[in-house]
Coordinates of C-alpha atoms in Angstrom, one line a residue:
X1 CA 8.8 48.3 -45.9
X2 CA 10.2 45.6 -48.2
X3 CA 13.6 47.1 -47.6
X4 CA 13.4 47.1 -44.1
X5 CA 11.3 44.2 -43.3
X6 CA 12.4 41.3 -45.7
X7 CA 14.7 40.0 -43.3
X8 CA 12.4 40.1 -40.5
X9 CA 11.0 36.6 -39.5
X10 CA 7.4 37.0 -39.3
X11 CA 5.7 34.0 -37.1
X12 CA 2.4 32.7 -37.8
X13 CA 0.6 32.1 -34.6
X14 CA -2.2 30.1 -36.2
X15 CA 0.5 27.7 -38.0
X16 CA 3.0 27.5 -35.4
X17 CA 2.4 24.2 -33.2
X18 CA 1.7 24.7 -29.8
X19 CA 4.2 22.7 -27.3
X20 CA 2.3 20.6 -25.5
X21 CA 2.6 18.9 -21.6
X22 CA 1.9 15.7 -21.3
X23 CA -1.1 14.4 -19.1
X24 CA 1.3 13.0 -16.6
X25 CA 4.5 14.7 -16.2
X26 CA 7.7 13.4 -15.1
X27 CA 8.7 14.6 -11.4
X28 CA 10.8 16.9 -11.8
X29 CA 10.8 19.6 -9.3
X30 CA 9.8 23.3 -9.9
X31 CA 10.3 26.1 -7.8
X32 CA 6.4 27.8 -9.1
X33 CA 4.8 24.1 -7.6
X34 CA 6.9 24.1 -4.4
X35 CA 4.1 25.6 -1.9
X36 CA 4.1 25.4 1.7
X37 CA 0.7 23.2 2.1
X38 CA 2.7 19.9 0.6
X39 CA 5.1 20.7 2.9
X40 CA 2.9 21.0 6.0
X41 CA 0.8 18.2 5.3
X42 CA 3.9 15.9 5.1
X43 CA 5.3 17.1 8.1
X44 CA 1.8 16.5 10.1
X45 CA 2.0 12.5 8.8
X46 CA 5.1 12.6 9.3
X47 CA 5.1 13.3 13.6
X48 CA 1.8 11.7 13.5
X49 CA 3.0 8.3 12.3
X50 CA 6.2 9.0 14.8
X51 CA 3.6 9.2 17.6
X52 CA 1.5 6.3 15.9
X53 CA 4.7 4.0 16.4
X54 CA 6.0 5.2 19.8
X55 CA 2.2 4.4 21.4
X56 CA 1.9 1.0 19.2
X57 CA 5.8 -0.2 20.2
X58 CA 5.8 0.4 23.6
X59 CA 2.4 -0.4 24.3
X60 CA 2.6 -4.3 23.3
X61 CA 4.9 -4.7 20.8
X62 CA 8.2 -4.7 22.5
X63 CA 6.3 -7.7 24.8
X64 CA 5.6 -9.6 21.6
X65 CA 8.8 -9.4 20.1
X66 CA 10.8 -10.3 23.2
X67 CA 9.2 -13.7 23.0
X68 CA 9.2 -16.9 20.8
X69 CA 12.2 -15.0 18.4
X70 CA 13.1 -17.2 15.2
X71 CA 16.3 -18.4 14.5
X72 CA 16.2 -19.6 11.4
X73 CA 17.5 -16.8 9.2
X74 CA 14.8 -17.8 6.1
X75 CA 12.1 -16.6 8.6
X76 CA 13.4 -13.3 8.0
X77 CA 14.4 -13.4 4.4
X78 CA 10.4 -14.2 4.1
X79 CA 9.3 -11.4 6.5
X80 CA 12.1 -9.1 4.6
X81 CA 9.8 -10.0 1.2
X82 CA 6.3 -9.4 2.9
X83 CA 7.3 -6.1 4.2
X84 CA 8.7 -4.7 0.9
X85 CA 5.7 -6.1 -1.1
X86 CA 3.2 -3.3 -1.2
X87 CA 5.7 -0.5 -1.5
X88 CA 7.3 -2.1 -4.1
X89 CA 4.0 -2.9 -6.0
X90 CA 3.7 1.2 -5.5
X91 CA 6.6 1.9 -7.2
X92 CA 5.9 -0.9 -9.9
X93 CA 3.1 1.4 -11.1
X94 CA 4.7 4.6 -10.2
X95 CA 7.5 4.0 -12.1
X96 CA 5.5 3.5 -15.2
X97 CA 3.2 6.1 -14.8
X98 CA 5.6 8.6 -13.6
X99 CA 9.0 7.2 -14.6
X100 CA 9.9 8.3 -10.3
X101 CA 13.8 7.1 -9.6
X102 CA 14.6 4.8 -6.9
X103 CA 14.3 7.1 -4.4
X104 CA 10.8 7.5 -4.4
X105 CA 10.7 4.3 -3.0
X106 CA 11.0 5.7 0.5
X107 CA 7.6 8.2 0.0
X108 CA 6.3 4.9 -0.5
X109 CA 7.7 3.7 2.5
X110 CA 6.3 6.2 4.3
X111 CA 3.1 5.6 2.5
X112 CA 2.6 2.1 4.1
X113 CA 4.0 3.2 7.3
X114 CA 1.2 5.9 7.9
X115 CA -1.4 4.0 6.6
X116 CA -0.5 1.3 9.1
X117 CA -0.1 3.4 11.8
X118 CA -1.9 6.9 11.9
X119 CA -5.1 6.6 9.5
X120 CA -6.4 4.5 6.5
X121 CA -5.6 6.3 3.2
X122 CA -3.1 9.2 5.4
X123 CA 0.0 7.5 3.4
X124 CA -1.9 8.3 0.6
X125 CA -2.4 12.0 1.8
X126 CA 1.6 11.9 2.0
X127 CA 2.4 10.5 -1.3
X128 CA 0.1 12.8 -2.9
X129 CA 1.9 15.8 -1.3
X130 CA 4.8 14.4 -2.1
X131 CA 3.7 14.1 -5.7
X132 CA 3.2 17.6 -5.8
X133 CA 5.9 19.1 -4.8
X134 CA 7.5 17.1 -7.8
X135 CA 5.5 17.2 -10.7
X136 CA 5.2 19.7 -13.4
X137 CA 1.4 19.9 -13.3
X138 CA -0.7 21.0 -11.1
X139 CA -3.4 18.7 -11.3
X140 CA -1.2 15.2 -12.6
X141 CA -0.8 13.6 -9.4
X142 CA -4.4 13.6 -8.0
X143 CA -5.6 11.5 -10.3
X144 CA -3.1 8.9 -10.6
X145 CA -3.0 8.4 -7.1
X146 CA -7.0 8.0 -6.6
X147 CA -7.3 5.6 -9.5
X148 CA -4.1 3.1 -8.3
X149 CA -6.4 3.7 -4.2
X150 CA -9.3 3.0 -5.5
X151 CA -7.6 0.0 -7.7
X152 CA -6.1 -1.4 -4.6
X153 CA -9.4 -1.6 -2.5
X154 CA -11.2 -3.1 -5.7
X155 CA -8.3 -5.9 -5.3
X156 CA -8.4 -6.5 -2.3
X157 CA -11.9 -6.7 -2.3
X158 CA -12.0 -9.7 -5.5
X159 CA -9.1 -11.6 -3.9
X160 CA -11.4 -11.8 -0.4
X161 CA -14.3 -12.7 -3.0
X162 CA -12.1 -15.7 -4.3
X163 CA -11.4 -16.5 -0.8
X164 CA -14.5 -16.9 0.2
X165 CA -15.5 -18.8 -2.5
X166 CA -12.4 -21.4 -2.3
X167 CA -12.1 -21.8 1.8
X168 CA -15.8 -22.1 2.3
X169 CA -17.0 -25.3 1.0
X170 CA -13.6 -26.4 3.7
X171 CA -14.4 -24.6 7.1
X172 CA -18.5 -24.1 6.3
X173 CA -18.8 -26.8 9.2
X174 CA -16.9 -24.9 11.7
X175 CA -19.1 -21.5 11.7
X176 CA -22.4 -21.3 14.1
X177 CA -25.4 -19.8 12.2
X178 CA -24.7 -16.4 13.3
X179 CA -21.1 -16.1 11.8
X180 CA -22.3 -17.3 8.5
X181 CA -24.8 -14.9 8.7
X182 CA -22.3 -12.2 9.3
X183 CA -20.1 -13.8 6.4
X184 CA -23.1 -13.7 4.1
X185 CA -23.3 -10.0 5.2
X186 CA -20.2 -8.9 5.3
X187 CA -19.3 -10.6 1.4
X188 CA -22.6 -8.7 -0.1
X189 CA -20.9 -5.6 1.6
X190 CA -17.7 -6.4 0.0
X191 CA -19.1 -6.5 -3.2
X192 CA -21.4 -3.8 -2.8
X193 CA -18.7 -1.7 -1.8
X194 CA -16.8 -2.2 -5.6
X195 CA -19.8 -1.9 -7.9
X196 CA -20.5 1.8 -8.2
X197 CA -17.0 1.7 -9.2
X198 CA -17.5 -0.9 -11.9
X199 CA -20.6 0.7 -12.8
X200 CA -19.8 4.4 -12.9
X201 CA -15.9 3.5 -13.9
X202 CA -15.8 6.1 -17.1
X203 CA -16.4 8.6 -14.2
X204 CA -14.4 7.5 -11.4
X205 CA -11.2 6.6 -13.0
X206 CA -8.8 9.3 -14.9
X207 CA -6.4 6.6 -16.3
X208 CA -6.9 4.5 -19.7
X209 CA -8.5 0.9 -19.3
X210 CA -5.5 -0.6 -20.5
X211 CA -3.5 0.7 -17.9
X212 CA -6.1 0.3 -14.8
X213 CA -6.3 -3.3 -15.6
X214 CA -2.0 -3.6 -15.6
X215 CA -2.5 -1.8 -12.0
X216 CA -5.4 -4.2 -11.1
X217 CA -3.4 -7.0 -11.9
X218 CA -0.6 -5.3 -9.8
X219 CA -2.6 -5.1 -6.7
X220 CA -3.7 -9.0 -7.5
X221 CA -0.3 -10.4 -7.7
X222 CA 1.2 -8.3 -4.4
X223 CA -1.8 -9.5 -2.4
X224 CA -1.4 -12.7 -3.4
X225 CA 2.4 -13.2 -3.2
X226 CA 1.8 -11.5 0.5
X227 CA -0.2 -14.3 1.5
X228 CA 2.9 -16.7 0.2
X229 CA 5.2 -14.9 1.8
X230 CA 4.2 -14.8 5.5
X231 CA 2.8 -18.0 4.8
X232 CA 6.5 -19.3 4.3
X233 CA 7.6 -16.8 7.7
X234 CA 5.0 -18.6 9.9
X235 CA 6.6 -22.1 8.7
X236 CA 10.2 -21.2 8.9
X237 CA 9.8 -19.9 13.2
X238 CA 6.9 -23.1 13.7
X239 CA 7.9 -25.7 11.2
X240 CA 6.2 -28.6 12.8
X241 CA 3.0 -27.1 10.9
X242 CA 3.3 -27.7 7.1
X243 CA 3.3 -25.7 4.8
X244 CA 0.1 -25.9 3.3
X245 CA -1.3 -25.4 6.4
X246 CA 0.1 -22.1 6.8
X247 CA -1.2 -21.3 3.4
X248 CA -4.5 -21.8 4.6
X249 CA -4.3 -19.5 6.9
X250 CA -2.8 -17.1 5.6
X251 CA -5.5 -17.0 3.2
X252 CA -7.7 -16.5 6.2
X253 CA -5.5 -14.0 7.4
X254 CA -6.2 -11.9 4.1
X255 CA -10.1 -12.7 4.2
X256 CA -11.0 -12.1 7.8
X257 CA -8.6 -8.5 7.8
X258 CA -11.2 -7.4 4.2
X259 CA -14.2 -8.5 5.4
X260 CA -16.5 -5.2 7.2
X261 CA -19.1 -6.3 9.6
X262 CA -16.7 -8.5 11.5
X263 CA -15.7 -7.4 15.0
X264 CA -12.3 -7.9 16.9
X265 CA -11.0 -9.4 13.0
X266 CA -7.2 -10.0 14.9
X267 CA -9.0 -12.1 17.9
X268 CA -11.3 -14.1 15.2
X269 CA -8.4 -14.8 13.2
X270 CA -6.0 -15.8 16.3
X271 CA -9.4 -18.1 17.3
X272 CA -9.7 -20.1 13.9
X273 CA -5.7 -20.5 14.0
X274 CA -5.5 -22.4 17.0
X275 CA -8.5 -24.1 16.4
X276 CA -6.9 -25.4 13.2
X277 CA -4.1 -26.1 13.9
X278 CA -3.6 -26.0 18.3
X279 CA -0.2 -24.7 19.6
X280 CA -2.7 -21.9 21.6
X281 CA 1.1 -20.4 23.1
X282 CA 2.8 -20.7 20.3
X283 CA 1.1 -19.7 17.9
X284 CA -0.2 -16.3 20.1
X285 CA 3.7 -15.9 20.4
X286 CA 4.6 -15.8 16.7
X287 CA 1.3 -13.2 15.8
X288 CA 2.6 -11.2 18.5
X289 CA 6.4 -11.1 17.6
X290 CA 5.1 -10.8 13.9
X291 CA 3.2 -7.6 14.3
X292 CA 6.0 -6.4 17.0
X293 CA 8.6 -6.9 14.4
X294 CA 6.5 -4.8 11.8
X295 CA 6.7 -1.8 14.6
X296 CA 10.6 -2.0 14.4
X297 CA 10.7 -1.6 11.4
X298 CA 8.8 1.2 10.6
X299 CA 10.6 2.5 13.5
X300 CA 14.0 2.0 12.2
X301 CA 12.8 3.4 8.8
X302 CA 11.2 6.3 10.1
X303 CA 14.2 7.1 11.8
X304 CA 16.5 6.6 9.2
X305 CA 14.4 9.2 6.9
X306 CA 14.7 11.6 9.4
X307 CA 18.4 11.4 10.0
X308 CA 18.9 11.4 6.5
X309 CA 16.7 14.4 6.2
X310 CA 18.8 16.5 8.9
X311 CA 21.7 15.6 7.2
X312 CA 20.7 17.2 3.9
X313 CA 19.0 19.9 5.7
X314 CA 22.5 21.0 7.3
X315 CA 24.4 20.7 4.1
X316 CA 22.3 22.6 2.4
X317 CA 22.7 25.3 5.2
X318 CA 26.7 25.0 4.7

């Protein structure tokens, strides 16, 4: 035995350290995670949001952006920011949870794109599929990508808050009894709607605090910076109203699309606009050609992933 065994390495199971996977793995993609259901789900968002668009453009949008188009190339530079802003704060937090390259920036794309068009949270259905395909564990991507949802709507839900609390005291005399009724109604839901969150966060949440407040205050500052940028957009294709006016409402823009409880939010919105500030055609005009424009784009980028996609889908095949 000592003969023939001496020069044998022996390895001590109980000593050796184990190799361990971190709690969220790069995405890197592996052949044993690559299943069909990913796949099939993004396919399904995918066509739906292609069908989403075609009904939403042709319906009204093309008649919206036909009319009342800016000239003034800063209107777009602004428009250019607004889109971009809530992928980009995506990939912000993405990036440092997951260290994703660039190019995940268009799953976040398509993230927005289906949430705007097909059903709320569907983009997030998408990215999570897309998530999987690319990570190294199994479970890794669920929870990141309910704690940065959940984080968004909790976000949203404090910036209307703070909202409310600022442009109140200003426009208190313009609401009948009824809508501040409704307001007072709709602002307890709001809240409501965050607590058990709050309460219950040790539960909910998979992330450390440290890093669901950075993502909180990633949410805070995209919202925010949203309301600047369209703000700027709507001066730059109507500058006759000042800036700060627009600011205004573009605040009310982000209050009255969080509040629940309120009915027909886009007509209530259009209605406090003009009453603010008049230019009833004009005004109507630029909402219109805003939200048309948003169509195109999706449109365009929609298309573009596809192209791209059949163009690595027949390379491959060569």
């Amino acid at each position: 035995m000592d003969g023939l065994g001496s020069n044998i390495p022996i390895i001590d199971n109980a000593k050796t350290p184990l190799v361990t996977v971190p709690d969220i793995a790069g995405l890197e993609p592996m052949e044993t995670l690559k299943r069909r259901w990913p796949m099939v789900i993004g396919a399904i968002i995918t066509i739906a949001m292609i069908a989403g668009l075609g009904r939403e453009l042709f319906g009204s949008g093309l008649a919206g952006l036909s009319r009342a188009v800016p000239h003034n190339p800063l209107f777009y530079v602004a428009f250019a920011l607004l889109y971009i802003g809530p992928p980009l704060g995506d990939y912000i937090i993405f990036r440092r949870l997951w260290g994703i390259p660039l190019s995940g920036l268009s799953a976040l794309l398509k993230k927005r794109i289906a949430n705007d068009v097909v059903l709320g949270y569907s983009g997030e259905a998408y990215f999570y599929a897309w998530a999987r395909q690319r990570s190294q564990m199994v479970a890794a991507p669920f929870g990141a990508v309910k704690d940065v949802s959940i984080l968004s709507a909790i976000a949203g839900n404090a910036i209307t808050l703070a909202m409310v609390a600022i442009a109140l005291p200003f426009c208190i005399g313009l609401l009948t009894p009824l809508q501040l009724k409704t307001l007072a109604t709709s602002v307890a839901v709001t809240f409501a709607m965050s607590l058990p969150f709050l309460i219950f966060s040790k539960r909910v949440f998979s992330l450390p605090r440290r890093t669901l407040w950075w993502i909180f205050m990633v949410h805070c500052v995209r919202l925010v910076s949203g309301s600047i940028f369209i703000a700027f957009a709507w001066h730059y294709a109507l500058p006759a109203v000042s800036i700060g006016m627009w600011l205004v409402l573009a605040a009310a823009r982000l209050l009255v699309s969080r509040l629940p409880l309120v009915p027909n939010k886009d007509l209530l919105f259009a209605n406090f606009a003009i009453l603010l500030i008049g230019q009833d055609a004009a005004l109507s005009e630029l909402m219109a050609m805003t939200a048309a424009l948003v169509l195109l784009v999706h449109v365009a980028l929609i298309g573009s992933f596809s192209l791209h996609g059949l163009l690595r889908t027949k390379n491959g095949a060569e």
